Short mmCIF file of C-alpha atoms and ligand atoms in Angstrom, two decimals:
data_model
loop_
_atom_site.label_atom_id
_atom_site.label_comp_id
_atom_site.label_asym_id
_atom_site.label_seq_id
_atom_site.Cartn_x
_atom_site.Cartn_y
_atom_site.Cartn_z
CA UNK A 1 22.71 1.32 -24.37
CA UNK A 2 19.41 1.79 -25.33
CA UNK A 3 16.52 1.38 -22.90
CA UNK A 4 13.62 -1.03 -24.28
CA UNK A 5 10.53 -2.05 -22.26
CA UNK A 6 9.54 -5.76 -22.42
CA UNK A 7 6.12 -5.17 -24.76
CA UNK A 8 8.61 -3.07 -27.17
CA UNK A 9 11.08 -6.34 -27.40
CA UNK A 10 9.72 -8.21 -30.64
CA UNK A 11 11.23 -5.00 -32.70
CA UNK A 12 15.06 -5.92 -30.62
CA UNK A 13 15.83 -9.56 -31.57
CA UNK A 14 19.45 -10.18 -31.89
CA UNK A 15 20.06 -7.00 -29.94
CA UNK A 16 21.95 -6.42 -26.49
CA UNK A 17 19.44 -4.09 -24.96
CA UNK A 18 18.94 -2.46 -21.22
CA UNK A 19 15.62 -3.32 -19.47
CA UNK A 20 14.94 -1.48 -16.06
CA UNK A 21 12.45 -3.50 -13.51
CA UNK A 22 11.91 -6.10 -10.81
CA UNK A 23 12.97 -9.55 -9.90
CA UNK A 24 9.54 -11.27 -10.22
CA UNK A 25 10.68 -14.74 -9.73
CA UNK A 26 14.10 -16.85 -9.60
CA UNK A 27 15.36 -20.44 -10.47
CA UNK A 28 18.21 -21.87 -10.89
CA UNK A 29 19.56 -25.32 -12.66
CA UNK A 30 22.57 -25.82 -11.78
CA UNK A 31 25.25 -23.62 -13.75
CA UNK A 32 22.16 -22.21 -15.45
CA UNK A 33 19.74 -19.58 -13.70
CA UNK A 34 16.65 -18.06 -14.76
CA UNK A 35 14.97 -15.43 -13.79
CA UNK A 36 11.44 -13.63 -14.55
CA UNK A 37 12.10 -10.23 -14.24
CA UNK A 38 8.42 -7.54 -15.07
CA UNK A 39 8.83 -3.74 -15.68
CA UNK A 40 5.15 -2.86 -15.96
CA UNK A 41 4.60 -3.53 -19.43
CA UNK A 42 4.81 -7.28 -18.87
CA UNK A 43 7.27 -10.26 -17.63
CA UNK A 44 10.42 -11.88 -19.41
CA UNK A 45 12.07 -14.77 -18.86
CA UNK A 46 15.98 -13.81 -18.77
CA UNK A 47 18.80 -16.87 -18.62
CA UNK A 48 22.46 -16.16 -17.44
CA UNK A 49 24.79 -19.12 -17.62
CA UNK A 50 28.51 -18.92 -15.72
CA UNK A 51 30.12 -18.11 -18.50
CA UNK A 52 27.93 -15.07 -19.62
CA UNK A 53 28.54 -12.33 -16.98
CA UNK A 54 31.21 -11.48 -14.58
CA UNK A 55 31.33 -13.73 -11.63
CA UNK A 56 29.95 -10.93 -9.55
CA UNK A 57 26.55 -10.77 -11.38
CA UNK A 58 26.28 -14.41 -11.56
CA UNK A 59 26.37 -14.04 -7.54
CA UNK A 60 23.54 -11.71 -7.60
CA UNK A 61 21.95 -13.21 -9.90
CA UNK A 62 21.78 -16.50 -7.68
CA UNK A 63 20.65 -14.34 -4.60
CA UNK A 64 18.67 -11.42 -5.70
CA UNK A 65 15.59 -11.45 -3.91
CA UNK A 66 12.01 -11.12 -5.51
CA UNK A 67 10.90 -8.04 -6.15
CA UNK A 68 14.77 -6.26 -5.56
CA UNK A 69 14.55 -3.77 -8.52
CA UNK A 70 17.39 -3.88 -10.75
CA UNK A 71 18.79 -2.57 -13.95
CA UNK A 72 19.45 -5.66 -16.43
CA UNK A 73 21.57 -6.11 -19.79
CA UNK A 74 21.10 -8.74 -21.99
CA UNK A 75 20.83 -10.44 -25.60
CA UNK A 76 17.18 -10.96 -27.25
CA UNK A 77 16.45 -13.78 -28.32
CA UNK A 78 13.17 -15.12 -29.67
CA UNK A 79 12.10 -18.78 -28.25
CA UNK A 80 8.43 -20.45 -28.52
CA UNK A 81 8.84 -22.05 -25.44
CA UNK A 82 9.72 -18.99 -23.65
CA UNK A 83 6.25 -17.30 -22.04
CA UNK A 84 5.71 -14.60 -24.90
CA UNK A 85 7.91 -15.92 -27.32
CA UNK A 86 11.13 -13.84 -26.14
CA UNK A 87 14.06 -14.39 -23.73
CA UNK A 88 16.51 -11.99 -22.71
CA UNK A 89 20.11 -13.94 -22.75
CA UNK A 90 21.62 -11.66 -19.80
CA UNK A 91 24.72 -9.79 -19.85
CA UNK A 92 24.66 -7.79 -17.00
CA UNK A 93 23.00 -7.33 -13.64
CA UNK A 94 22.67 -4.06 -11.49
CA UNK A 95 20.80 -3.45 -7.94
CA UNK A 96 19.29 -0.91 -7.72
CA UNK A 97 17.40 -2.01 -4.25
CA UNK A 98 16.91 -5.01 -2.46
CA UNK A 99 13.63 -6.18 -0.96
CA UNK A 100 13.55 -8.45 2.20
CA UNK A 101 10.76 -11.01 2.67
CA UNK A 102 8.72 -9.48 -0.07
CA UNK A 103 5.07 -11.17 1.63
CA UNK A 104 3.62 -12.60 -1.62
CA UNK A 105 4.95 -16.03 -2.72
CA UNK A 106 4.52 -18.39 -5.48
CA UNK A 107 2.19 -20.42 -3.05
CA UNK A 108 -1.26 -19.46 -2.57
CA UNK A 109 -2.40 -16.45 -0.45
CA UNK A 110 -5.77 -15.87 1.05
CA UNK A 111 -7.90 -12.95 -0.25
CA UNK A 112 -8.35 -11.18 2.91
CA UNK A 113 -4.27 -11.29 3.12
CA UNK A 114 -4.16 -10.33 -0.67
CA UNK A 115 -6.23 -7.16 -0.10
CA UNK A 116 -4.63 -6.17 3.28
CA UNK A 117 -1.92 -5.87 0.97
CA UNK A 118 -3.41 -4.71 -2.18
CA UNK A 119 -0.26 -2.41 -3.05
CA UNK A 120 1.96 -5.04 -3.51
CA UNK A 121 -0.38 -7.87 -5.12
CA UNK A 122 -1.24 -5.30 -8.07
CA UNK A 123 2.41 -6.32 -8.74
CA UNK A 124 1.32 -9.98 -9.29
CA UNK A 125 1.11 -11.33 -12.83
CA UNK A 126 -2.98 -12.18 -12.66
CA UNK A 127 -3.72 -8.18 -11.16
CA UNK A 128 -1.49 -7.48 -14.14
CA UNK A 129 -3.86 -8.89 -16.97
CA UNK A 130 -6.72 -8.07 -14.94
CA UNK A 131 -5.51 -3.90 -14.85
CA UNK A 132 -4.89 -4.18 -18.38
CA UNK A 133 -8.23 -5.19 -18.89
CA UNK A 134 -9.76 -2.53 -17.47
CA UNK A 135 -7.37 -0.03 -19.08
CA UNK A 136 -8.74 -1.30 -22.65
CA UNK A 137 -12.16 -1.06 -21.30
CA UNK A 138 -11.85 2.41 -20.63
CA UNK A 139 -10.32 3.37 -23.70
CA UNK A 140 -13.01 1.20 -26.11
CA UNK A 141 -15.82 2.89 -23.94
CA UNK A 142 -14.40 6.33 -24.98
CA UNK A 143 -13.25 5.63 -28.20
CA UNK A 144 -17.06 4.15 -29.03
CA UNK A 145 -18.76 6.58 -28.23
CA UNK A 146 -16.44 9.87 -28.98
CA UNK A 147 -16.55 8.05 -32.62
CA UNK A 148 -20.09 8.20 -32.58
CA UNK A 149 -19.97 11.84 -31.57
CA UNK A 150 -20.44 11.70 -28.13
CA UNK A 151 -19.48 14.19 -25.78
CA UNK A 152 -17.69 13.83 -22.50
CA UNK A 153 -18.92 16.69 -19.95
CA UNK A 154 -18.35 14.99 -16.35
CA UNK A 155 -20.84 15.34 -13.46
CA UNK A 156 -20.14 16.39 -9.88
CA UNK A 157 -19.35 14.17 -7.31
CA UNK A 158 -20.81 16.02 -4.60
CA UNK A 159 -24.29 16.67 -5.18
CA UNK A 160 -27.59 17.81 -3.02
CA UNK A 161 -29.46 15.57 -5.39
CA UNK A 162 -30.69 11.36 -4.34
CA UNK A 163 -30.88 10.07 -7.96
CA UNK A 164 -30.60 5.88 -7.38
CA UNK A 165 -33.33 5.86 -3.88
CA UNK A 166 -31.97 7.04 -0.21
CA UNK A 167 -30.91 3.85 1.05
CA UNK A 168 -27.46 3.65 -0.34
CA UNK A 169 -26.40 7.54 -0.10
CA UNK A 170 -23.10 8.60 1.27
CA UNK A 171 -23.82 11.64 3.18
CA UNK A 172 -21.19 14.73 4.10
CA UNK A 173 -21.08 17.92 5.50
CA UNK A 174 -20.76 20.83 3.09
CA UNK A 175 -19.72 23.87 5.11
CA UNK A 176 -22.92 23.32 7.31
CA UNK A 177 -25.08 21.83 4.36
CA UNK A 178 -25.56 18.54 3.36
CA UNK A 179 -24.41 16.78 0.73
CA UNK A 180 -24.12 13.61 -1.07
CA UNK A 181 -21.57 11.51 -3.18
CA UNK A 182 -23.03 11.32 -6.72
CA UNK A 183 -24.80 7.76 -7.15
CA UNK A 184 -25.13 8.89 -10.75
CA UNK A 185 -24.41 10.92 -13.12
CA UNK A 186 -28.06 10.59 -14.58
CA UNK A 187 -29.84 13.84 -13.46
CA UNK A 188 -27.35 15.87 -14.69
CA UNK A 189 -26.17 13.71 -18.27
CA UNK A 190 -30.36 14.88 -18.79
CA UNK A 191 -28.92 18.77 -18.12
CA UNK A 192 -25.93 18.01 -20.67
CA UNK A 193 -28.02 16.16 -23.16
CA UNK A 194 -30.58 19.06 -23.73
CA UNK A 195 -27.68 21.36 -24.61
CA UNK A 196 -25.49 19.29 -26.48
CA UNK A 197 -27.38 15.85 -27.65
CA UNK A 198 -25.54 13.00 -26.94
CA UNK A 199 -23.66 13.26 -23.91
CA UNK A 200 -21.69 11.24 -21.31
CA UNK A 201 -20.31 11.23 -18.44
CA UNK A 202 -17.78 8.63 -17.13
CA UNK A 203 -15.98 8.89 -13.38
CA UNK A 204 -16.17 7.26 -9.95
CA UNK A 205 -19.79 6.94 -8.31
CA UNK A 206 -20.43 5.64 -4.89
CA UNK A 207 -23.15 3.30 -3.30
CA UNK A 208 -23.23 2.62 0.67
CA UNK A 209 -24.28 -0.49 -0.25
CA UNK A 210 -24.55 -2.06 3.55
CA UNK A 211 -24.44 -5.96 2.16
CA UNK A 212 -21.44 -8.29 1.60
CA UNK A 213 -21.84 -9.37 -1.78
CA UNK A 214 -19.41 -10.30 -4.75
CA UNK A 215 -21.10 -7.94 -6.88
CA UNK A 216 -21.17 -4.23 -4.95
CA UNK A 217 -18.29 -1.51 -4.45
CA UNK A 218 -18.88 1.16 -2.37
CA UNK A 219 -17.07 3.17 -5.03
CA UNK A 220 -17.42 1.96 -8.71
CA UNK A 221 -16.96 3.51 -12.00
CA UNK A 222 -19.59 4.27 -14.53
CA UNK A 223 -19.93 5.34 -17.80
CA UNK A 224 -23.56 6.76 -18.51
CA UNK A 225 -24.62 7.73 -21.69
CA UNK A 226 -27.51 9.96 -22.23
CA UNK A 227 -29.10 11.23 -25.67
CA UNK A 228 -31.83 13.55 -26.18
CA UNK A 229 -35.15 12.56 -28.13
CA UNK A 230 -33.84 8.76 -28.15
CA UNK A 231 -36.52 5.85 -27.01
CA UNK A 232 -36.32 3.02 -24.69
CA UNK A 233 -35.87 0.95 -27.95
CA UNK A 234 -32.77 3.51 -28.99
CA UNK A 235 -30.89 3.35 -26.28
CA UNK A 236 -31.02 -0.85 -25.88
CA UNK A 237 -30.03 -0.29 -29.31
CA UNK A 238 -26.93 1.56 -28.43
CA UNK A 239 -26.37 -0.62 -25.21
CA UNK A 240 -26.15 -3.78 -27.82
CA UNK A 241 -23.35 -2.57 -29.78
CA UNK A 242 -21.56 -0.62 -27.04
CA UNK A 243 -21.58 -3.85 -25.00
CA UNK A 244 -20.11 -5.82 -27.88
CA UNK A 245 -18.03 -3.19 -28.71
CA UNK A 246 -15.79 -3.26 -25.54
CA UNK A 247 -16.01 -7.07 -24.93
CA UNK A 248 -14.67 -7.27 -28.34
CA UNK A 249 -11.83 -4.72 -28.16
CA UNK A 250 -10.88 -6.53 -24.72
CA UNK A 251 -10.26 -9.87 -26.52
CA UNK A 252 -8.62 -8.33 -28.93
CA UNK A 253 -5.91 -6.54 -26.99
CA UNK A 254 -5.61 -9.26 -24.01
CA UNK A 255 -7.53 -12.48 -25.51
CA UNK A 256 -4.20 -14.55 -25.24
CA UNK A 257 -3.37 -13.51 -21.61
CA UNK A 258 -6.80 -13.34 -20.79
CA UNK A 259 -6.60 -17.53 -21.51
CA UNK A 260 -2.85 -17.90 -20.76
CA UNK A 261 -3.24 -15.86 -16.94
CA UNK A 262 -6.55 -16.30 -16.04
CA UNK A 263 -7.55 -19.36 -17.80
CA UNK A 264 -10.76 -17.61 -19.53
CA UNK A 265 -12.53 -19.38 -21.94
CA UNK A 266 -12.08 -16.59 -24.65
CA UNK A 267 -14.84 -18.35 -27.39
CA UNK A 268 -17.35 -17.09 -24.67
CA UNK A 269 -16.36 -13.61 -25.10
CA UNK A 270 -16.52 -13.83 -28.82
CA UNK A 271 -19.86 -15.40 -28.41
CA UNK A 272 -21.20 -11.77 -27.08
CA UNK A 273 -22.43 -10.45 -30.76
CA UNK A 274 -25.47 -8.74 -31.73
CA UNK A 275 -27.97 -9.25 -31.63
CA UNK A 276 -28.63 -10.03 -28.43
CA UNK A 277 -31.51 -11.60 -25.87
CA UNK A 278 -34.21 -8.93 -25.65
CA UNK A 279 -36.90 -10.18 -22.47
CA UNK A 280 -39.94 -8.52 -21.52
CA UNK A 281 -39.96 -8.21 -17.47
CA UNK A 282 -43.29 -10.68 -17.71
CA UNK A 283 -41.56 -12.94 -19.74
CA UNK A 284 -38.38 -13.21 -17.67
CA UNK A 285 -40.62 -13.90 -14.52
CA UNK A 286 -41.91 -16.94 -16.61
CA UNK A 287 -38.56 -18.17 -17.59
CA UNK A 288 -37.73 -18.32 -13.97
CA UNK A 289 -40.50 -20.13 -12.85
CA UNK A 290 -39.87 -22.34 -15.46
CA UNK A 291 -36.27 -22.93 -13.59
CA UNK A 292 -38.32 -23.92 -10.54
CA UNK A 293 -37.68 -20.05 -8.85
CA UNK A 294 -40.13 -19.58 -6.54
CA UNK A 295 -40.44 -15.62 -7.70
CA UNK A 296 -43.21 -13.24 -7.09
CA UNK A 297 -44.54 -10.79 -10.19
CA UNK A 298 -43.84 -7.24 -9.58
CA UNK A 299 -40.13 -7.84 -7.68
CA UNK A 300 -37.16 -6.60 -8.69
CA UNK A 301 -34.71 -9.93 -9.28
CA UNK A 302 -32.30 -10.81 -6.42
CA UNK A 303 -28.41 -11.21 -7.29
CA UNK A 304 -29.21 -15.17 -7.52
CA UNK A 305 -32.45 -14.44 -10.12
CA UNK A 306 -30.26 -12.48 -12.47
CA UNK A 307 -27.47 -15.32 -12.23
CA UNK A 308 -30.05 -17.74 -13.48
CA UNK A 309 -31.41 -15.32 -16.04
CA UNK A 310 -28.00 -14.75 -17.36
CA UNK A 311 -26.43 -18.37 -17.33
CA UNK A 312 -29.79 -19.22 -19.76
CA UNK A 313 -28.09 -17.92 -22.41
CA UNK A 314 -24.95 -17.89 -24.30
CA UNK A 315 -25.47 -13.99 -25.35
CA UNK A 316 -26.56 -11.21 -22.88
CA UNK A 317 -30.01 -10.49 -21.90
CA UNK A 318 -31.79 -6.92 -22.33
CA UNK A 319 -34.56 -7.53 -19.54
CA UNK A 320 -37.49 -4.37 -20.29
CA UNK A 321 -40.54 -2.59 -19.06
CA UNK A 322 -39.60 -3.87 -15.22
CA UNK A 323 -42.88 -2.91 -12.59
CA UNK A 324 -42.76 0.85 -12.34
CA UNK A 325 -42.62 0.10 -8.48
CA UNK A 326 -39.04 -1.25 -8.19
CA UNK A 327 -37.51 1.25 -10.64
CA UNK A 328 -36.16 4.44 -9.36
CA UNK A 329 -38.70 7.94 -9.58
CA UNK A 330 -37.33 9.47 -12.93
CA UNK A 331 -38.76 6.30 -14.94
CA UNK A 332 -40.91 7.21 -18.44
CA UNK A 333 -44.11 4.57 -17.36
CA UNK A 334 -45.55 2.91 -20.48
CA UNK A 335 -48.47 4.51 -22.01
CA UNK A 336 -49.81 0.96 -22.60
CA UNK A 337 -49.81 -0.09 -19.15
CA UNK A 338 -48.29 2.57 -16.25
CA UNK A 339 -47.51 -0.51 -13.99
CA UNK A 340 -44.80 -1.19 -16.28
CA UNK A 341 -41.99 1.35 -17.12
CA UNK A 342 -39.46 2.06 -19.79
CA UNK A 343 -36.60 0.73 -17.87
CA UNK A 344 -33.77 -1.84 -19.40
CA UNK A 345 -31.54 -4.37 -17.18
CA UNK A 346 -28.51 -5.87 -19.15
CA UNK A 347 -27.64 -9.23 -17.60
CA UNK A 348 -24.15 -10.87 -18.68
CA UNK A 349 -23.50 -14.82 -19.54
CA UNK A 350 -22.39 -17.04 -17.08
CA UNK A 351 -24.11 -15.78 -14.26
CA UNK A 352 -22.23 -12.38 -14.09
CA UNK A 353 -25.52 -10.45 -13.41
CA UNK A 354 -26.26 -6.84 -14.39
CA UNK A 355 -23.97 -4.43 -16.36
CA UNK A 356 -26.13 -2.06 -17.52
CA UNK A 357 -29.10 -0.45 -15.99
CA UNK A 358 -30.72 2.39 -17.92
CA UNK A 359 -34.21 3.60 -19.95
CA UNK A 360 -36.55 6.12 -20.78
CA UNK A 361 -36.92 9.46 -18.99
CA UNK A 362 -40.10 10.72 -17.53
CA UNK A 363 -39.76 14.03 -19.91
CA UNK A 364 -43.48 15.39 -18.50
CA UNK A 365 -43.64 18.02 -15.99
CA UNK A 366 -46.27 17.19 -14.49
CA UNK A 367 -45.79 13.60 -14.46
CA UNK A 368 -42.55 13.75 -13.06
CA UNK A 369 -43.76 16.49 -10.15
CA UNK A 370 -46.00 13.51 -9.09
CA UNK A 371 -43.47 10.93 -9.07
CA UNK A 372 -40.56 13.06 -6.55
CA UNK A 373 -43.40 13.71 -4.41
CA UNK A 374 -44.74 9.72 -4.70
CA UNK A 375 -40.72 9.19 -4.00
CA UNK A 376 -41.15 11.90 -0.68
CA UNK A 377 -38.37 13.51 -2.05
CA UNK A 378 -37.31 17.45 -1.68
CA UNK A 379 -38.82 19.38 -4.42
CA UNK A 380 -36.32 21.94 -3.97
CA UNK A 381 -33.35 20.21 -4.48
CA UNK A 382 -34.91 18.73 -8.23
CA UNK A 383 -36.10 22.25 -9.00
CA UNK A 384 -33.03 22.49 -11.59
CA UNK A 385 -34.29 18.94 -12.80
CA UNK A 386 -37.79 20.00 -13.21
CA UNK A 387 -36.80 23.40 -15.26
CA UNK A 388 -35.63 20.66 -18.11
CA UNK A 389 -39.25 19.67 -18.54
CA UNK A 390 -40.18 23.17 -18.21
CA UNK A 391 -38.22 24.42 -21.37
CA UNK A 392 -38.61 22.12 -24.41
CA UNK A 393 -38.60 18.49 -22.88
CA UNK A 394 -38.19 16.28 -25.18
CA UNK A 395 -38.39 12.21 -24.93
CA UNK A 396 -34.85 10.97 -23.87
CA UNK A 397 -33.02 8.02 -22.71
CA UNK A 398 -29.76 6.63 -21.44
CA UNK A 399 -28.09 4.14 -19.16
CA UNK A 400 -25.49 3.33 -17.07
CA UNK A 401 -22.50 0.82 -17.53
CA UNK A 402 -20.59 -0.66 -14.59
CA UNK A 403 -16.71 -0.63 -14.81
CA UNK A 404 -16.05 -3.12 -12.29
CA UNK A 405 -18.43 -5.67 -13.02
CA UNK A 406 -17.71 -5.43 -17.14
CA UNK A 407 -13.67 -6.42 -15.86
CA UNK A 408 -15.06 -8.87 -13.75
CA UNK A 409 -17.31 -10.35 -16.57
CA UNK A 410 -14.66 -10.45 -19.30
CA UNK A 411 -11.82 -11.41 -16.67
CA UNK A 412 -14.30 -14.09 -15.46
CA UNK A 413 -13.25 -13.14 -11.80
CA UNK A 414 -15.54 -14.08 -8.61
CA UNK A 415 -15.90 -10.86 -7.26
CA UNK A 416 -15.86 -7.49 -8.39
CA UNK A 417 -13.02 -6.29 -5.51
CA UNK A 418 -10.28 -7.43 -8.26
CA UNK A 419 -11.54 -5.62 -11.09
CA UNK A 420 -10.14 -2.03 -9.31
CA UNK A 421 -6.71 -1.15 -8.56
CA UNK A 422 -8.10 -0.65 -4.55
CA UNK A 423 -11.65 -1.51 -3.66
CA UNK A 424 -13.83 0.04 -1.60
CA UNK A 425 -16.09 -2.52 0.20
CA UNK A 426 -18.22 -2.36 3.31
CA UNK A 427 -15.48 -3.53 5.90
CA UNK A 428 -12.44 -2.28 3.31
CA UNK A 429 -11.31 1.63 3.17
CA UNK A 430 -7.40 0.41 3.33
CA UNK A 431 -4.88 0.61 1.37
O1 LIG B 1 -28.64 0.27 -12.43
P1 LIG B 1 -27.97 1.47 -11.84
O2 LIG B 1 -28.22 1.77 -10.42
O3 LIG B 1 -28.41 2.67 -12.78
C1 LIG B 1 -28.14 3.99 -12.59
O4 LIG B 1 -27.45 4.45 -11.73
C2 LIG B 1 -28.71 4.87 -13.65
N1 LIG B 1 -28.91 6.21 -13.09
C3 LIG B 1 -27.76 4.90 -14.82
C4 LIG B 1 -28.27 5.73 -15.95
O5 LIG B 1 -29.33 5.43 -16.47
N2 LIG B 1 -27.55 6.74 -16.35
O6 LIG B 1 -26.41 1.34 -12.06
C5 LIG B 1 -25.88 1.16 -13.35
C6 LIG B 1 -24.79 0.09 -13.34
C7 LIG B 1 -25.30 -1.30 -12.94
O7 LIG B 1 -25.89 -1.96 -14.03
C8 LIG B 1 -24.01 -1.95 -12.50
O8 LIG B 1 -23.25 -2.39 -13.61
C9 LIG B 1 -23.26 -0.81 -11.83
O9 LIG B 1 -23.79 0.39 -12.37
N3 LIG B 1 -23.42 -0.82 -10.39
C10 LIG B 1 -22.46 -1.21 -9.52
N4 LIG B 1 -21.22 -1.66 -9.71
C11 LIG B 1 -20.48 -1.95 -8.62
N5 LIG B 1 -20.91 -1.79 -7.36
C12 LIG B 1 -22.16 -1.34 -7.11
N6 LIG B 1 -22.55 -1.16 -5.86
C13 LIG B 1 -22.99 -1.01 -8.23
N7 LIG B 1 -24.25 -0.54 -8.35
C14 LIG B 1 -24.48 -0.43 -9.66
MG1 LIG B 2 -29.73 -1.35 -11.77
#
């Protein structure tokens, strides 16, 4: 019999087929049981009366516990009140192992529980949109930009280089040296760029980001583009349509789980089209004094500042040209005004805060000599990063997208911990 996974199905109807899996959930009506059995690619709702299988089967079929994993026969059959569209009328039932007090039940579960046992709740039916999520993610962010000719030429993880400020490095021993995990890809996407043009890099970065907060991993995944002789105004440019892009592709692929599992409100997502909110830093600082923030010019904005920046919109906001002082070293300053730099913040809807934080490069030897020694930071270790302004600099921008918190935005999850199969937090290193 021929094997068929559950998001094949629609092509089987009318067809005895063989599905290989897990027991996700049972119920039983009298003579009649049903069961919702998931095999990765999604769940089915399978029915076995008395009469259909031997009496064996119907006996495991009445006690098979969740999550025993099981070979199962079975008619299609299509039916719009089935969850799908499809039931499996069953023919046949096979153990392949049982599963004793599997710990997650129907009822509800507390996170810290949930997380303790993050290798079985990625089973769950809500981890299982929210995965699939992120999987389309990652393909529309490389799709979009290898279509545009992008090209993907990763950056080390271990690195003697700071490139986001020294208070969130993750520090190691390197045979007697030190090193860091990458915070960025940045320094060296500015390396790729100059020999190939657009460039990007896309892999896991890490933060030792000391607060609780719903918004930080210690280890998150980022996509950074970088492209040689673009502008600040290029590269919010690209960040516009990427942004869409992926948001886009997203509801495309899980829109109807997306509002059937997690109950998102899917006309939001379609709501993010270009073009989008484009705020000057000064202009931002006015819009939240006009919400009655008490904010000071010339801060960066707290996690609650970019919430109310964001929820004043229905699109995404491009904040620019933040004070030079809260941005990191490599900033391009404005040649209007060097308090203000070339910088670009993308805040999400609904309070979702930033997703993108990118700009102009300082592409000036000089300048940027003074600015790593402003920053007290070893001239040695930038040497290589200097040598790009030393042989034909050029003006150039990019930015950096955050994996985890573009899930969380379009899964319209509380905190970002969800968004990756198992996150790394501040008290959280297991499983
Ligand atoms: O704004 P950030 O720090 O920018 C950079 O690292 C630049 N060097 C990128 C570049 O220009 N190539 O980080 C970029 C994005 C943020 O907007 C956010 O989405 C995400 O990375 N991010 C985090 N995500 C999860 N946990 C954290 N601790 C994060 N810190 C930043
Ligand atoms: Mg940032």
């Amino acid at each position: 019999m021929k094997h068929v996974y559950i998001n094949e199905i629609a092509s089987h109807v009318g067809e005895t087929i063989l599905l290989r899996g897990w027991i996700y959930n049972l119920r039983s009506s009298g003579k009649i049981k049903f069961l919702i059995f998931r095999d990765g690619t999604g769940f089915l709702q399978c029915v076995a009366g008395k009469a259909d299988v031997s009496g064996e089967d119907f006996e495991l079929i009445s006690t098979v516990a969740q999550e025993s994993s099981v070979e199962i026969t079975g008619k299609v059959r299509e039916d719009k009140r089935a969850p799908g569209g499809f039931e499996l009328v069953l023919s046949g039932v096979r153990l392949i192992a049982g599963s004793e007090n599997y710990p997650i039940t129907p009822k509800e579960h507390g996170s810290s529980f949930l997380l303790d046992i993050r290798h079985l709740w990625l089973r769950s039916r809500r981890q299982h949109v929210v995965m699939k999520v992120r999987h389309h993610a990652i393909s529309a962010i490389r799709d979009f930009l290898n279509n545009r000719g992008f090209l993907c030429l990763d950056t080390p993880i271990f690195t003697p280089n700071v490139c986001e400020g020294t208070s969130t490095l993750f520090e190691t021993d390197y045979f007697g040296d030190k090193a860091y995990l990458s915070q960025s890809g940045q320094l060296y996407n500015e390396a790729t760029a100059a020999a190939f043009g657009r460039v990007y890099c896309f892999g896991p970065t890490f933060r030792a980001e000391k607060s609780k907060t719903r918004r930080h991993l210690t280890e998150f995944w980022m996509v950074e583009p970088e492209v040689a002789f673009a502008t600040l105004e290029d590269i919010i440019d690209l960040a516009e349509e990427f942004f869409e892009y992926i948001v886009l592709r997203c509801v495309e692929s899980c829109g109807q789980e997306l509002s059937d599992v997690l109950e998102r409100d899917i006309s939001k997502l379609e709501a993010v089209k270009r073009p989008f909110v484009r705020l000057h830093y000064d202009d931002a600082v006015d819009l939240l004094k006009q919400k009655g923030v008490d904010f000071e010019w010339g801060n960066d904005f707290g996690g609650g500042d970019e919430t109310i920046l964001g929820e004043a919109f229905d699109k995404p906001l491009l904040v620019h040209h933040y004070p030079t002082r809260v941005k990191a070293f490599y900033m391009e300053r404005d040649p209007e005004d060097p308090e203000y730099c070339l910088s670009v913040d993308m805040l999400a809807p609904e309070g979702y805060g930033e997703m993108i934080g990118g700009g102009q490069r300082i592409h000036d030897l000089d300048q940027l000599q003074k600015r790593i020694r402003e920053h007290d930071l070893p001239e040695e270790a930038f040497r290589w990063y200097s040598d790009l302004r030393r042989y034909g600099s050029v003006p150039h921008s990019g930015f950096g997208l955050g994996l985890e918190r573009t899930v969380s935005y379009i899964c319209g999850l509380k905190h970002l911990r969800e968004a990756i199969p198992f996150p790394r937090l501040l008290n959280r290193l297991s499983p």
